């Protein structure tokens, strides 16, 4: 492999500070360059160490580079975890780790050394994390032969990780539980490990092949076993199916596993369970040996119950189910609100907040205090607060940290800007998952954005969140997060007959109207004998928060109903981000997104999409919309030519049209039009949901020879001038208090642009000052 060094202007610098010149490394597989001797002789290039900011043309090149580095230093590597985009499923980042990472084999030591590369919009792969130190000796192991020279090795253009599948032991069943009574199903039931609110010590030790009804049962069994032996446990790594994203296996580890905290010693004890096709979970890997002394008795209640409840939420999607796990243990009256935000995070973040406030007078932060202790923390800079005034009508509360056991309970408020990009509105560290914590969070949001209530919010479906939204945002439509819905559907539908899933999804996703859904739902319950099913009853009661037919009439900025929302920070921040890296990674993530927004601003003002028709409405919308939104409109306009329209009703100025696709009687909608005020609506409700007119309405406009779209149907939030804050479509839709808040933020943002431009030089300062003085005179005169 040959490495070529060069400079490529305006890329992210290797120190992660800002933009500048950075070294770009290009790695070529064997055979693509003539002289392989360069690898051995060139001390400058071949001995380059990985560093944050190093670029590659592909992930495979990054792996080959790290592999060469590893050979020289004296260790081996393997391909670690990958992350996929929530938008299109493509691989967005990869980790290449030391071969001794983890504890799945006795030869592994939990080595933390790795590099992680992330794919940029340019297609380049950039190192965004490099951990150099190993926890084992480097060099060739005893009896190991040195690697062959580079010329003799075969280099693959596609990096593949080799997975060694252990021999699967014959599944064993437990015939007797702790009191000697036979288990009718032959499977351990964790409820039988408890009696009168007290923990019983299991007489059965874990072994390969041991089966459980659920992952939660396995966790509680291993927890009880750990308590009897004198150690505590926590929930470790999980693995998901590449097909449907469901959890396929889990690891429960000794609390001293790893080295992320000074109290951890890299203990290798663990129990791994794997989900079977039957829905049961079986122990397929087990390590009992510890590298530390065990204690006689442990208090496990607080940590284990909270962790067990979190494990349950991953399995059930956050809905409470007392049959699976009952937290009303006699020793736990109320879940503690203790956390490490105040002790660990507040000091660092407070210093960051104070620094930001000195630079940005609109920077806002708040701290929840409980009995003198810092609990939750909320913050938003001036740019985010202004974005909330423009794009806070449909918001997403992203608490994806809850999908796994987390170190950082980091949540974000996300909006959709006029380029259809995610935009940061606010951030928070959440103390716990209580109603009090979320109520404080939403109330603080209102203070930060001058009382602007969102029209809609996408958030998890936990009862605490539901109650808090109803209390603080009574007029806001709460839509459930898709990942929780899918998890719950997998849990329940997999236990029922195969044809149910097809009929269920047909009922949910193919019902065009509320009446169609109601009829289809009733038929579904009757056909499969599910009228008394408790889960379906509960979901039906909450149908307005998840069934598409009920959601289409509410504005969600076009956030699709069948896709998870992409994380705003991507690979920059996750639930395991360390405190020392948090602020720098946070700022890099924010800057990357804002740079993407600036690029789209530039493109919208300087580029034009080619017109595909001679319709005046197409030219009108091209002139007003951003590029991204115009492409959506243009697609609808082109599709409208494939539809036929028939007047089916007329009374006075009101008329209705049946619009159907040519040759397809099943695809049809009803458009209602008023000739008096040019009001129009369609049964597909695309405008209500997304804020862009649908193909059906555009077809009726063509029939009626309406050559310009009424201004009320061009939402200002989708136009190129949206960020400048004119208030056309807000005047009638908002209360007087909210309208005043919008005007304040609009003027404040405009003034900040004058200040920023005027501070560039003394001459510009004089010009900006005179402009503002002249504007001030006019305002006073108008009074």
XYZ file of C-alpha atoms in Angstrom:
783
model
C 0.000 0.000 0.000
C 1.283 3.459 -0.889
C 0.256 6.629 0.881
C 0.180 10.037 -0.752
C 0.183 13.258 1.224
C -1.151 16.541 -0.060
C -3.060 19.642 0.949
C -6.699 20.185 0.160
C -8.037 23.620 1.013
C -10.919 24.440 3.362
C -11.416 21.141 5.178
C -11.813 20.457 8.847
C -8.486 20.887 10.601
C -6.877 17.952 12.479
C -7.127 19.651 15.832
C -10.877 19.982 15.584
C -10.737 23.731 16.125
C -12.171 25.089 12.910
C -11.757 25.164 9.166
C -8.386 25.458 7.533
C -5.800 23.467 5.596
C -5.469 19.840 6.560
C -3.398 16.886 5.438
C -5.307 14.581 3.098
C -4.185 10.985 2.910
C -4.932 8.875 -0.129
C -4.345 5.135 0.222
C -4.090 2.850 -2.810
C -4.583 -0.931 -2.767
C -1.747 -3.161 -3.919
C -1.371 -3.218 -7.679
C -2.729 0.270 -8.297
C 0.648 1.998 -7.829
C 3.973 0.799 -9.204
C 6.460 1.090 -6.353
C 5.656 -0.763 -3.152
C 9.148 -0.101 -1.835
C 7.955 3.342 -0.784
C 6.079 1.798 2.109
C 9.256 0.534 3.694
C 11.643 3.274 2.719
C 9.571 6.420 3.149
C 9.754 7.176 6.829
C 7.669 10.338 6.531
C 4.548 8.936 4.935
C 4.384 5.318 6.074
C 4.996 6.238 9.699
C 2.183 8.742 9.881
C 0.042 8.106 12.950
C -3.751 8.407 12.855
C -5.162 11.704 14.084
C -8.564 13.354 14.212
C -9.220 15.028 10.855
C -7.228 12.570 8.707
C -9.106 11.932 5.435
C -9.520 8.871 3.230
C -11.320 8.216 -0.024
C -13.099 5.178 1.461
C -13.606 3.294 4.715
C -11.568 0.409 3.300
C -8.597 2.707 2.800
C -8.914 3.853 6.405
C -8.866 0.226 7.530
C -5.797 -0.581 5.438
C -3.993 2.461 6.813
C -4.833 1.513 10.415
C -3.790 -2.068 9.687
C -0.338 -0.884 8.489
C -0.009 1.329 11.528
C -0.987 -1.591 13.794
C 1.630 -3.901 12.239
C 4.334 -1.332 12.792
C 3.332 -0.681 16.419
C 2.777 -4.371 17.198
C -0.928 -5.247 17.416
C -3.698 -6.599 15.239
C -6.999 -4.992 14.308
C -10.484 -6.047 13.373
C -13.556 -4.260 12.059
C -15.798 -3.067 14.874
C -19.209 -1.470 15.078
C -20.775 0.418 12.176
C -23.504 3.037 12.211
C -26.135 3.551 9.541
C -28.016 6.649 8.438
C -31.598 6.777 9.644
C -32.527 8.437 6.374
C -31.402 5.894 3.774
C -29.706 3.090 5.689
C -26.230 3.704 4.231
C -23.183 3.244 6.451
C -22.307 6.636 7.967
C -19.416 5.701 10.270
C -17.190 2.724 11.125
C -14.903 1.682 13.951
C -11.684 -0.296 13.542
C -10.515 -1.699 16.861
C -7.640 -3.587 18.433
C -8.172 -7.344 18.122
C -8.196 -7.534 21.921
C -11.209 -5.220 22.231
C -14.120 -6.663 24.233
C -14.313 -9.785 26.366
C -16.169 -12.250 24.142
C -13.063 -14.512 24.021
C -10.613 -15.393 26.772
C -7.778 -13.878 24.699
C -9.384 -10.430 24.722
C -8.577 -7.859 27.384
C -11.118 -5.115 26.715
C -8.507 -3.004 24.934
C -9.879 0.507 24.211
C -7.585 1.332 21.245
C -9.481 2.226 18.051
C -10.076 4.681 15.265
C -13.510 5.763 14.098
C -14.107 7.225 10.652
C -17.181 9.147 9.535
C -18.462 9.663 6.016
C -18.823 13.330 4.994
C -21.186 14.780 2.394
C -18.249 14.953 -0.021
C -17.914 11.160 0.130
C -14.644 11.366 2.054
C -14.125 9.391 5.279
C -12.601 11.389 8.143
C -11.135 10.157 11.434
C -13.247 11.721 14.184
C -12.017 9.578 17.095
C -8.580 8.052 17.775
C -7.746 6.189 20.991
C -4.074 5.282 20.936
C -3.382 3.554 24.268
C -3.616 -0.233 24.765
C -4.092 -2.162 28.023
C -1.803 -5.042 26.993
C 1.750 -5.524 25.817
C 2.457 -4.774 22.182
C 4.556 -6.885 19.821
C 4.268 -10.403 18.411
C 2.757 -13.008 20.663
C 4.712 -16.128 21.512
C 4.869 -18.515 18.589
C 3.372 -15.993 16.202
C 5.058 -15.478 12.856
C 5.601 -11.969 11.545
C 3.231 -10.698 8.872
C 4.218 -11.316 5.267
C 5.717 -8.424 3.285
C 3.144 -6.103 1.765
C 3.858 -7.368 -1.768
C 2.795 -10.892 -0.804
C -0.467 -9.869 0.762
C -3.783 -9.717 -0.989
C -5.590 -6.448 -0.480
C -9.358 -6.464 -0.745
C -11.222 -3.385 -1.852
C -14.020 -4.291 0.527
C -13.189 -4.611 4.206
C -14.932 -7.589 5.766
C -14.987 -8.599 9.392
C -14.745 -12.305 10.098
C -17.270 -13.441 12.681
C -16.500 -16.727 14.424
C -19.733 -18.458 15.342
C -19.389 -20.508 18.535
C -20.655 -24.054 18.645
C -24.265 -23.801 19.688
C -24.869 -26.057 22.696
C -27.928 -28.166 22.894
C -30.660 -26.103 24.547
C -31.280 -27.153 28.145
C -34.445 -26.532 30.088
C -34.853 -25.952 33.797
C -37.020 -28.662 35.374
C -37.139 -27.198 38.845
C -37.073 -23.635 40.154
C -35.750 -22.297 43.437
C -38.209 -24.130 45.681
C -38.077 -27.407 43.868
C -41.433 -27.020 42.137
C -41.401 -28.039 38.483
C -41.703 -25.289 35.905
C -44.564 -26.241 33.567
C -42.916 -24.677 30.511
C -39.416 -25.717 31.441
C -38.330 -22.067 31.384
C -37.212 -19.962 34.316
C -39.821 -17.409 35.388
C -38.186 -14.548 37.228
C -41.351 -13.879 39.228
C -40.702 -17.133 41.048
C -37.391 -15.708 42.264
C -39.359 -13.284 44.460
C -41.622 -13.940 47.405
C -43.393 -11.390 49.618
C -41.332 -8.564 48.134
C -38.007 -10.164 49.071
C -35.295 -11.299 46.704
C -34.631 -15.041 46.715
C -31.250 -16.428 45.819
C -31.478 -18.712 42.784
C -30.235 -22.248 43.286
C -29.682 -22.545 39.534
C -26.435 -21.089 38.249
C -26.295 -19.702 34.711
C -25.131 -22.087 31.988
C -25.050 -22.160 28.199
C -28.474 -23.147 26.907
C -30.477 -21.707 29.818
C -33.766 -20.258 28.481
C -35.903 -17.303 29.557
C -39.249 -15.881 28.481
C -37.793 -12.386 28.010
C -34.555 -10.427 28.169
C -35.833 -8.774 31.334
C -36.207 -12.162 33.027
C -32.645 -13.024 32.045
C -31.404 -9.732 33.476
C -33.168 -10.219 36.807
C -31.978 -13.829 37.046
C -28.355 -12.782 36.436
C -28.815 -9.929 38.886
C -29.999 -12.325 41.602
C -27.138 -14.691 40.814
C -24.655 -11.816 41.002
C -25.998 -10.718 44.387
C -25.580 -14.241 45.754
C -21.954 -14.340 44.549
C -21.012 -10.846 45.683
C -20.821 -8.646 42.609
C -23.094 -6.198 40.821
C -23.973 -6.108 37.129
C -24.956 -3.658 34.432
C -26.406 -3.930 30.950
C -23.741 -4.149 28.260
C -23.698 -4.208 24.492
C -26.724 -5.117 22.396
C -26.960 -6.252 18.781
C -29.782 -5.533 16.349
C -31.066 -7.291 13.268
C -30.005 -5.683 9.972
C -33.410 -6.583 8.538
C -35.844 -4.950 10.964
C -33.723 -3.331 13.662
C -35.044 -5.590 16.433
C -32.720 -6.612 19.279
C -31.232 -10.069 18.616
C -28.763 -10.483 21.491
C -27.673 -8.764 24.707
C -24.784 -8.886 27.139
C -25.059 -8.444 30.913
C -21.644 -7.688 32.396
C -19.969 -7.285 35.755
C -20.149 -3.650 36.896
C -16.348 -3.559 36.842
C -16.183 -4.383 33.116
C -14.248 -1.913 30.961
C -12.034 1.010 31.943
C -14.263 4.050 31.330
C -14.326 4.850 35.073
C -11.567 4.584 37.715
C -13.663 2.022 39.651
C -13.708 -0.356 36.677
C -11.023 -2.982 36.346
C -11.688 -4.577 32.971
C -13.462 -7.578 34.514
C -14.352 -10.182 31.903
C -17.364 -11.810 33.615
C -20.551 -11.644 31.536
C -23.627 -13.523 30.357
C -24.866 -13.144 26.787
C -28.369 -14.096 25.671
C -29.677 -14.557 22.149
C -33.256 -14.302 20.899
C -34.695 -17.440 19.312
C -37.322 -17.608 16.563
C -39.835 -18.674 19.233
C -39.354 -15.308 20.951
C -37.518 -16.852 23.906
C -33.996 -15.929 24.953
C -31.199 -18.462 25.497
C -27.780 -18.078 27.120
C -25.242 -18.673 24.341
C -22.068 -17.297 25.940
C -20.959 -17.149 29.554
C -17.829 -16.122 31.444
C -17.894 -16.624 35.247
C -14.336 -15.643 36.213
C -13.658 -12.231 37.784
C -10.370 -10.336 38.105
C -11.264 -8.719 41.438
C -12.386 -9.726 44.910
C -16.094 -10.392 45.425
C -18.149 -8.894 48.235
C -20.429 -10.738 50.625
C -23.532 -8.542 50.342
C -24.552 -5.793 47.951
C -27.306 -3.212 47.810
C -28.468 -3.613 44.225
C -31.983 -2.245 44.371
C -31.698 1.319 43.089
C -29.312 0.776 40.191
C -30.611 -2.616 39.125
C -34.279 -1.660 39.152
C -33.681 1.501 37.107
C -31.498 -0.434 34.676
C -34.064 -3.229 34.479
C -36.823 -0.736 33.763
C -34.684 0.775 31.001
C -34.086 -2.668 29.547
C -37.831 -3.216 29.548
C -38.382 0.062 27.709
C -36.020 -1.081 24.954
C -37.970 -4.290 24.606
C -41.469 -2.815 24.909
C -40.977 0.619 23.414
C -41.417 2.480 26.674
C -44.983 1.430 27.472
C -45.558 0.251 31.001
C -46.407 -3.411 31.446
C -46.639 -4.550 35.042
C -46.870 -8.210 34.004
C -43.351 -8.064 32.592
C -41.697 -6.086 35.347
C -43.113 -4.738 38.576
C -41.074 -1.967 40.150
C -43.273 -1.690 43.242
C -40.662 -3.632 45.200
C -41.100 -3.452 48.955
C -37.669 -1.864 49.282
C -38.310 0.842 46.680
C -41.030 3.328 47.547
C -40.095 6.037 45.044
C -37.442 6.090 42.383
C -34.593 8.314 43.380
C -33.953 11.437 41.305
C -30.248 11.251 42.032
C -27.965 11.634 39.017
C -24.458 12.730 38.131
C -25.408 15.809 36.102
C -24.888 18.181 39.013
C -21.685 16.640 40.326
C -19.988 15.848 37.022
C -21.479 18.005 34.266
C -22.662 21.246 35.814
C -19.202 22.643 36.579
C -17.938 22.110 33.017
C -21.143 23.276 31.321
C -21.519 26.341 33.553
C -18.081 27.547 32.472
C -19.058 26.943 28.825
C -22.402 28.755 29.280
C -20.741 31.793 30.836
C -18.234 31.957 27.992
C -21.011 31.733 25.397
C -23.113 34.408 27.125
C -20.197 36.815 26.886
C -20.125 36.234 23.111
C -23.860 35.851 22.478
C -26.201 38.038 24.535
C -29.180 35.901 23.438
C -27.677 32.714 24.881
C -30.140 31.137 27.340
C -29.676 28.427 29.936
C -31.581 27.152 32.946
C -30.943 24.621 35.705
C -33.506 22.552 37.600
C -32.682 22.449 41.308
C -34.150 19.839 43.665
C -33.282 19.983 47.381
C -30.219 22.049 46.597
C -28.942 19.651 43.922
C -28.580 20.371 40.217
C -30.888 18.086 38.234
C -31.740 18.860 34.591
C -29.933 21.463 32.453
C -31.395 23.293 29.436
C -29.647 25.638 26.990
C -30.112 27.341 23.615
C -27.939 29.902 21.865
C -29.313 32.941 20.068
C -29.317 31.266 16.669
C -31.307 28.309 17.998
C -33.829 30.595 19.702
C -34.349 32.530 16.491
C -34.736 29.263 14.567
C -37.384 28.256 17.096
C -39.318 31.449 16.317
C -39.265 30.565 12.601
C -39.354 26.767 12.565
C -40.699 25.844 16.009
C -44.169 25.026 14.673
C -43.258 21.321 14.341
C -40.608 20.054 16.751
C -38.971 16.752 17.591
C -37.849 15.897 21.108
C -35.034 13.461 20.343
C -34.302 11.278 23.374
C -32.654 8.492 21.407
C -30.132 8.105 24.235
C -32.861 6.045 25.912
C -32.469 3.218 23.393
C -29.469 1.902 25.300
C -27.920 2.196 28.715
C -26.449 5.653 28.681
C -23.754 7.726 30.292
C -25.180 11.028 29.014
C -28.967 11.648 29.138
C -28.635 14.174 26.308
C -31.814 15.322 24.534
C -32.355 17.777 21.704
C -35.251 19.880 20.401
C -35.083 19.710 16.603
C -37.054 21.626 13.969
C -37.187 21.469 10.173
C -35.880 24.564 8.416
C -36.872 26.048 5.043
C -34.418 23.743 3.258
C -36.033 20.650 4.834
C -32.913 20.233 6.998
C -32.913 19.460 10.723
C -32.149 22.593 12.731
C -31.192 22.758 16.407
C -33.681 24.588 18.632
C -32.438 23.682 22.122
C -30.544 21.047 24.125
C -30.909 19.482 27.563
C -29.498 16.959 29.995
C -32.481 15.264 31.615
C -32.283 14.258 35.276
C -34.533 11.226 34.983
C -37.638 10.047 33.167
C -40.185 11.362 35.627
C -43.143 13.593 34.849
C -41.513 16.319 36.947
C -38.377 16.311 34.800
C -40.235 16.543 31.473
C -42.673 19.154 32.798
C -39.745 21.341 33.845
C -38.122 20.762 30.452
C -41.184 21.883 28.458
C -41.875 24.863 30.711
C -38.257 25.979 30.292
C -38.633 25.629 26.525
C -41.531 28.088 26.637
C -39.466 30.583 28.613
C -36.586 30.296 26.154
C -38.771 30.880 23.065
C -40.982 33.642 24.498
C -44.029 31.425 24.984
C -44.309 30.015 21.448
C -46.316 26.780 21.554
C -45.558 24.250 18.806
C -48.399 23.024 16.624
C -47.030 19.494 16.824
C -44.353 17.545 18.656
C -42.829 14.138 17.962
C -41.763 12.532 21.231
C -41.685 9.178 22.972
C -44.927 7.687 24.204
C -44.076 7.170 27.866
C -46.860 8.205 30.208
C -44.582 10.761 31.881
C -43.986 12.508 28.558
C -47.647 12.274 27.522
C -48.841 13.847 30.785
C -46.201 16.596 30.611
C -47.133 17.537 27.044
C -50.821 17.730 27.937
C -50.009 19.910 30.931
C -47.584 22.341 29.244
C -48.660 22.170 25.560
C -52.420 21.591 25.757
C -53.011 22.665 22.128
C -50.082 20.721 20.676
C -50.616 17.449 18.791
C -48.313 14.758 20.256
C -47.122 12.144 17.779
C -45.335 9.029 19.054
C -41.748 8.235 18.074
C -41.595 5.533 15.432
C -38.852 3.437 17.077
C -41.030 2.774 20.132
C -44.034 1.861 17.998
C -42.010 -0.622 15.973
C -40.499 -2.200 19.079
C -43.926 -2.697 20.639
C -45.388 -4.097 17.421
C -42.545 -6.618 17.139
C -43.074 -7.706 20.721
C -46.791 -8.376 20.415
C -47.344 -9.258 16.770
C -44.587 -11.896 16.794
C -46.611 -13.796 19.386
C -49.657 -13.953 17.123
C -50.369 -15.785 13.889
C -48.472 -14.742 10.762
C -51.328 -13.268 8.742
C -52.139 -10.809 11.537
C -49.099 -8.609 10.811
C -50.132 -8.162 7.169
C -53.723 -7.253 8.047
C -52.555 -5.010 10.884
C -50.174 -3.007 8.671
C -52.806 -2.810 5.919
C -55.284 -1.386 8.419
C -52.809 1.188 9.766
C -50.957 2.343 6.682
C -53.478 1.903 3.855
C -56.492 3.533 5.498
C -56.874 6.886 3.751
C -59.533 8.304 6.097
C -60.506 7.998 9.742
C -63.702 6.165 8.763
C -61.714 3.619 6.726
C -59.407 3.009 9.671
C -62.264 2.576 12.147
C -64.025 0.049 9.917
C -60.809 -1.843 9.170
C -59.770 -1.906 12.848
C -63.124 -3.310 13.949
C -62.895 -6.010 11.279
C -59.311 -6.842 12.327
C -60.199 -7.372 15.988
C -63.240 -9.444 15.126
C -61.475 -11.641 12.559
C -58.573 -12.556 14.837
C -60.507 -12.689 18.109
C -58.599 -9.760 19.651
C -61.456 -7.660 20.967
C -60.271 -8.133 24.579
C -56.551 -7.778 23.811
C -55.201 -5.289 26.393
C -52.376 -3.908 24.246
C -54.612 -3.263 21.211
C -57.193 -1.614 23.470
C -54.556 0.746 24.837
C -53.173 1.574 21.390
C -56.669 2.232 20.031
C -57.305 4.732 22.826
C -54.145 6.594 21.738
C -54.797 6.259 17.985
C -54.685 10.017 17.389
C -50.990 9.973 18.308
C -49.780 7.284 15.911
C -52.317 6.284 13.226
C -51.515 8.153 9.972
C -55.179 8.834 9.187
C -55.399 10.931 12.379
C -52.077 12.699 11.879
C -52.463 13.970 8.302
C -54.627 16.923 9.308
C -51.860 18.352 11.548
C -48.811 20.246 10.354
C -45.628 18.178 10.851
C -43.446 19.992 8.288
C -43.627 16.881 6.122
C -41.743 14.653 8.603
C -42.689 11.258 7.189
C -44.805 8.809 9.143
C -42.785 5.692 8.322
C -39.185 6.808 8.983
C -37.229 7.472 12.149
C -35.885 10.996 12.469
C -32.153 11.357 11.839
C -30.036 12.327 14.841
C -28.977 15.977 14.594
C -25.420 15.392 15.841
C -24.860 12.082 14.051
C -21.550 10.528 15.075
C -20.344 13.671 16.859
C -22.338 12.933 20.014
C -23.863 9.772 21.436
C -24.920 8.389 24.788
C -21.361 7.292 25.605
C -19.597 10.606 24.845
C -17.174 11.463 27.639
C -17.470 14.744 29.535
C -14.007 15.926 28.465
C -15.028 15.661 24.792
C -18.633 16.788 25.044
C -18.352 20.556 24.511
C -15.911 20.364 21.602
C -17.918 17.631 19.871
C -21.161 19.524 20.493
C -19.791 22.711 18.898
C -18.376 20.804 15.927
C -21.725 19.109 15.359
C -23.625 22.411 15.516
C -21.156 24.135 13.191
C -21.344 21.298 10.661
C -25.148 21.573 10.463
C -25.076 25.353 10.222
C -22.494 25.200 7.495
C -24.836 22.873 5.580
C -27.620 25.431 6.054
C -25.391 28.250 4.758
C -24.579 26.184 1.671
C -28.282 25.671 0.958
C -28.935 29.394 1.470
C -26.267 30.151 -1.098
C -27.610 27.551 -3.537
C -31.192 28.796 -3.228
C -30.165 32.353 -4.101
C -27.682 31.496 -6.836
C -28.977 28.339 -8.509
C -32.243 27.642 -10.319
C -34.054 24.413 -11.082
C -35.030 24.053 -14.735
C -38.732 24.613 -15.413
C -40.497 21.504 -16.685
C -43.797 23.100 -17.770
C -45.139 26.376 -19.088
C -47.434 26.791 -16.095
C -47.191 30.256 -14.453
C -47.527 28.605 -11.026
C -44.231 26.785 -11.615
C -42.388 30.037 -12.263
C -44.127 31.645 -9.271
C -43.000 28.884 -6.900
C -39.479 28.711 -8.305
C -39.129 32.404 -7.521
C -40.356 32.012 -3.917
C -39.465 28.557 -2.602
C -36.079 27.235 -1.557
C -34.576 24.651 -3.922
C -35.540 21.695 -1.720
C -39.178 22.712 -1.330
C -39.533 23.756 -4.971
C -38.446 20.267 -6.038
C -41.278 18.824 -3.940
C -43.766 21.214 -5.511
C -42.444 20.566 -9.008
C -42.852 16.810 -8.527
C -46.495 17.300 -7.524
C -47.079 19.586 -10.505
C -45.650 17.060 -12.967
C -47.659 14.241 -11.388
C -50.874 16.263 -11.678
C -50.885 15.769 -15.465
C -51.542 12.067 -14.956
C -54.818 12.727 -13.111
C -58.383 13.315 -14.268
C -60.823 15.672 -12.561
C -64.648 15.504 -12.541
C -67.037 17.924 -10.877
C -69.302 15.857 -8.583
C -71.025 18.597 -6.554
C -71.871 22.304 -6.841
C -73.903 24.587 -4.622
C -73.447 28.326 -4.914
C -69.737 29.153 -4.840
C -68.782 25.735 -3.416
C -67.871 22.898 -5.762
C -66.258 19.484 -5.338
C -64.109 17.531 -7.752
C -63.264 13.853 -7.820
C -59.619 13.616 -8.884
C -58.297 10.174 -9.767
C -55.235 8.810 -11.457
C -55.792 7.867 -15.069
C -56.411 4.135 -15.368
C -56.523 3.595 -11.576
C -59.899 3.927 -9.879
C -58.413 3.075 -6.481
C -56.207 6.181 -6.302
C -58.622 9.071 -5.957
C -59.245 12.120 -3.784
C -61.948 14.759 -3.368
C -61.028 18.444 -3.759
C -63.340 21.126 -2.359
C -63.098 24.637 -3.841
C -64.698 27.975 -2.951
C -64.884 30.500 -5.784
C -65.639 33.330 -3.325
C -62.305 33.385 -1.469
C -60.292 30.795 -3.444
C -60.176 28.475 -0.419
C -59.305 24.919 -1.413
C -58.784 21.618 0.413
C -58.084 17.996 -0.527
C -58.982 14.771 1.234
C -55.317 13.671 1.037
C -54.466 16.590 3.397
C -50.953 17.019 2.046
C -51.067 20.780 2.502
C -52.233 20.459 6.106
C -49.453 17.938 6.861
C -46.571 19.349 4.809
C -47.497 22.895 3.802
C -47.170 22.284 0.033
C -50.112 21.909 -2.357
C -50.796 18.399 -3.655
C -51.154 17.162 -7.231
C -54.942 16.864 -6.815
C -55.448 20.553 -6.002
C -53.021 21.560 -8.754
C -55.085 19.518 -11.218
C -58.265 21.376 -10.191
C -56.418 24.712 -10.573
C -55.570 23.682 -14.141
C -59.210 22.803 -14.837
C -60.345 26.174 -13.439
C -57.507 28.037 -15.217
C -56.145 29.444 -11.934
C -52.694 30.631 -13.003
C -51.320 31.824 -9.667
C -51.366 30.111 -6.279
C -53.130 32.202 -3.603
C -50.597 33.634 -1.126
C -52.098 31.741 1.815
C -50.928 28.489 0.219
C -47.292 29.640 -0.056
C -46.106 29.203 3.533
C -43.447 31.745 4.382
C -41.477 29.117 6.346
C -40.684 27.334 3.041
C -39.505 30.437 1.172
C -35.969 31.654 0.560
C -36.645 34.660 2.815
C -37.870 32.589 5.765
C -34.800 33.262 7.884
C -35.356 36.995 7.647
C -38.461 36.712 9.699
C -41.323 38.451 7.871
C -44.580 37.307 9.370
C -47.013 36.815 6.484
C -48.610 33.488 7.378
C -48.315 33.885 11.164
C -50.534 36.912 11.662
C -53.841 35.056 11.775
C -52.513 31.752 13.127
C -50.985 33.009 16.396
C -52.156 34.690 19.581
C -51.182 38.315 20.213
C -48.517 37.211 22.720
C -46.979 34.752 20.271
C -47.135 37.265 17.427
C -45.281 39.823 19.571
C -42.607 37.214 20.384
C -42.185 36.487 16.680
C -41.790 40.193 15.909
C -39.214 40.581 18.684
C -37.119 37.686 17.382
C -37.464 38.871 13.793
C -36.208 42.342 14.636
C -33.499 41.012 16.947
C -32.089 38.702 14.275
C -32.148 41.452 11.646
C -30.415 43.847 14.027
C -27.759 41.258 14.816
C -26.938 41.008 11.101
C -26.437 44.795 10.987
C -24.197 44.578 14.038
C -22.152 41.698 12.650
C -21.682 43.389 9.266
C -21.066 46.811 10.782
C -18.341 45.550 13.105
C -16.239 44.290 10.181
C -14.529 47.657 9.658
C -14.729 51.275 10.754
C -16.264 52.390 7.437
C -18.952 49.703 7.611
C -19.623 50.646 11.222
C -20.385 54.237 10.201
C -22.671 53.019 7.407
C -24.572 50.575 9.623
C -24.913 53.209 12.331
C -26.382 55.748 9.915
C -28.850 53.190 8.517
C -30.102 52.348 12.004
C -30.323 56.021 12.983
C -32.370 56.776 9.883
C -34.636 53.837 10.644
C -35.032 55.103 14.181
C -36.143 58.522 12.955
C -38.822 56.944 10.758
C -40.133 54.812 13.610
C -40.400 57.818 15.895
C -42.087 59.819 13.139
C -44.658 57.042 12.596
C -45.600 57.210 16.252
